[in-house]
mmCIF file with all atom_site columns, C-alpha atoms in Angstrom:
data_model
loop_
_atom_site.group_PDB
_atom_site.id
_atom_site.type_symbol
_atom_site.label_atom_id
_atom_site.label_alt_id
_atom_site.label_comp_id
_atom_site.label_asym_id
_atom_site.label_entity_id
_atom_site.label_seq_id
_atom_site.pdbx_PDB_ins_code
_atom_site.Cartn_x
_atom_site.Cartn_y
_atom_site.Cartn_z
_atom_site.occupancy
_atom_site.B_iso_or_equiv
_atom_site.pdbx_formal_charge
_atom_site.auth_seq_id
_atom_site.auth_comp_id
_atom_site.auth_asym_id
_atom_site.auth_atom_id
_atom_site.pdbx_PDB_model_num
ATOM 1  C CA . UNK A 1 1  ? 86.259  79.664  107.888 1.00 92.00 ? 1  UNK A CA 1
ATOM 2  C CA . UNK A 1 2  ? 87.186  79.873  111.440 1.00 93.00 ? 2  UNK A CA 1
ATOM 3  C CA . UNK A 1 3  ? 91.358  80.822  110.634 1.00 95.00 ? 3  UNK A CA 1
ATOM 4  C CA . UNK A 1 4  ? 88.895  83.821  109.024 1.00 95.00 ? 4  UNK A CA 1
ATOM 5  C CA . UNK A 1 5  ? 86.953  84.395  112.268 1.00 96.00 ? 5  UNK A CA 1
ATOM 6  C CA . UNK A 1 6  ? 90.063  84.458  113.727 1.00 96.00 ? 6  UNK A CA 1
ATOM 7  C CA . UNK A 1 7  ? 92.128  86.913  112.430 1.00 96.00 ? 7  UNK A CA 1
ATOM 8  C CA . UNK A 1 8  ? 88.813  89.020  112.377 1.00 95.00 ? 8  UNK A CA 1
ATOM 9  C CA . UNK A 1 9  ? 88.867  88.723  116.178 1.00 95.00 ? 9  UNK A CA 1
ATOM 10 C CA . UNK A 1 10 ? 92.529  89.357  116.108 1.00 95.00 ? 10 UNK A CA 1
ATOM 11 C CA . UNK A 1 11 ? 91.692  92.255  114.142 1.00 95.00 ? 11 UNK A CA 1
ATOM 12 C CA . UNK A 1 12 ? 89.255  94.072  116.231 1.00 95.00 ? 12 UNK A CA 1
ATOM 13 C CA . UNK A 1 13 ? 91.219  93.382  119.580 1.00 93.00 ? 13 UNK A CA 1
ATOM 14 C CA . UNK A 1 14 ? 93.705  95.412  118.178 1.00 94.00 ? 14 UNK A CA 1
ATOM 15 C CA . UNK A 1 15 ? 91.730  98.206  116.814 1.00 93.00 ? 15 UNK A CA 1
ATOM 16 C CA . UNK A 1 16 ? 89.468  98.775  119.578 1.00 91.00 ? 16 UNK A CA 1
ATOM 17 C CA . UNK A 1 17 ? 92.774  98.902  122.342 1.00 90.00 ? 17 UNK A CA 1
ATOM 18 C CA . UNK A 1 18 ? 91.780  95.802  123.989 1.00 94.00 ? 18 UNK A CA 1
ATOM 19 C CA . UNK A 1 19 ? 95.335  95.212  123.218 1.00 95.00 ? 19 UNK A CA 1
ATOM 20 C CA . UNK A 1 20 ? 96.931  97.841  124.826 1.00 95.00 ? 20 UNK A CA 1
ATOM 21 C CA . UNK A 1 21 ? 94.853  97.862  127.425 1.00 96.00 ? 21 UNK A CA 1
ATOM 22 C CA . UNK A 1 22 ? 95.565  94.332  128.081 1.00 96.00 ? 22 UNK A CA 1
ATOM 23 C CA . UNK A 1 23 ? 99.283  94.945  127.377 1.00 96.00 ? 23 UNK A CA 1
ATOM 24 C CA . UNK A 1 24 ? 99.377  97.724  130.165 1.00 97.00 ? 24 UNK A CA 1
ATOM 25 C CA . UNK A 1 25 ? 97.818  95.720  133.125 1.00 97.00 ? 25 UNK A CA 1
ATOM 26 C CA . UNK A 1 26 ? 100.072 93.279  132.412 1.00 97.00 ? 26 UNK A CA 1
ATOM 27 C CA . UNK A 1 27 ? 103.075 95.516  132.727 1.00 97.00 ? 27 UNK A CA 1
ATOM 28 C CA . UNK A 1 28 ? 101.704 96.750  136.011 1.00 97.00 ? 28 UNK A CA 1
ATOM 29 C CA . UNK A 1 29 ? 100.999 93.491  137.686 1.00 97.00 ? 29 UNK A CA 1
ATOM 30 C CA . UNK A 1 30 ? 104.717 92.949  136.296 1.00 97.00 ? 30 UNK A CA 1
ATOM 31 C CA . UNK A 1 31 ? 105.977 95.891  138.350 1.00 97.00 ? 31 UNK A CA 1
ATOM 32 C CA . UNK A 1 32 ? 103.501 96.008  141.247 1.00 97.00 ? 32 UNK A CA 1
ATOM 33 C CA . UNK A 1 33 ? 102.335 99.355  140.227 1.00 95.00 ? 33 UNK A CA 1
ATOM 34 C CA . UNK A 1 34 ? 98.566  99.425  140.826 1.00 97.00 ? 34 UNK A CA 1
ATOM 35 C CA . UNK A 1 35 ? 96.892  100.324 137.427 1.00 97.00 ? 35 UNK A CA 1
ATOM 36 C CA . UNK A 1 36 ? 94.785  103.068 136.158 1.00 97.00 ? 36 UNK A CA 1
ATOM 37 C CA . UNK A 1 37 ? 91.099  103.027 135.775 1.00 97.00 ? 37 UNK A CA 1
ATOM 38 C CA . UNK A 1 38 ? 90.522  101.842 131.894 1.00 96.00 ? 38 UNK A CA 1
ATOM 39 C CA . UNK A 1 39 ? 88.874  105.533 131.617 1.00 97.00 ? 39 UNK A CA 1
ATOM 40 C CA . UNK A 1 40 ? 91.723  107.158 132.955 1.00 97.00 ? 40 UNK A CA 1
ATOM 41 C CA . UNK A 1 41 ? 94.085  104.727 130.588 1.00 96.00 ? 41 UNK A CA 1
ATOM 42 C CA . UNK A 1 42 ? 92.116  105.768 127.534 1.00 94.00 ? 42 UNK A CA 1
ATOM 43 C CA . UNK A 1 43 ? 91.940  109.361 128.484 1.00 95.00 ? 43 UNK A CA 1
ATOM 44 C CA . UNK A 1 44 ? 96.025  109.507 128.688 1.00 95.00 ? 44 UNK A CA 1
ATOM 45 C CA . UNK A 1 45 ? 96.305  107.521 125.600 1.00 91.00 ? 45 UNK A CA 1
ATOM 46 C CA . UNK A 1 46 ? 94.243  110.628 123.822 1.00 90.00 ? 46 UNK A CA 1
ATOM 47 C CA . UNK A 1 47 ? 95.929  113.001 125.606 1.00 91.00 ? 47 UNK A CA 1
ATOM 48 C CA . UNK A 1 48 ? 99.379  111.582 124.585 1.00 90.00 ? 48 UNK A CA 1
ATOM 49 C CA . UNK A 1 49 ? 98.315  111.042 120.963 1.00 86.00 ? 49 UNK A CA 1
ATOM 50 C CA . UNK A 1 50 ? 96.659  114.395 120.341 1.00 86.00 ? 50 UNK A CA 1
ATOM 51 C CA . UNK A 1 51 ? 100.224 116.087 121.875 1.00 80.00 ? 51 UNK A CA 1
ATOM 52 C CA . UNK A 1 52 ? 102.137 114.112 119.739 1.00 76.00 ? 52 UNK A CA 1
ATOM 53 C CA . UNK A 1 53 ? 104.322 116.184 116.725 1.00 72.00 ? 53 UNK A CA 1
ATOM 54 C CA . UNK A 1 54 ? 102.164 115.980 113.356 1.00 70.00 ? 54 UNK A CA 1
ATOM 55 C CA . UNK A 1 55 ? 98.871  115.397 115.306 1.00 63.00 ? 55 UNK A CA 1
ATOM 56 C CA . UNK A 1 56 ? 97.228  118.172 113.974 1.00 66.00 ? 56 UNK A CA 1
ATOM 57 C CA . UNK A 1 57 ? 97.255  120.316 110.441 1.00 68.00 ? 57 UNK A CA 1
ATOM 58 C CA . UNK A 1 58 ? 97.290  123.711 112.121 1.00 63.00 ? 58 UNK A CA 1
#
């Protein structure tokens, strides 16, 4: 049962975007950059996805 809960927690962490946010913060810290706000980070992620080839049907 604990393994199932641990995997569910991992899955939700991945799907929610928390893992990407944490990786971004770690990268900023490693390179000495000032990180964006969470809101700006998510906005730029959304814009990048929308601008990607094949993101839209029309």
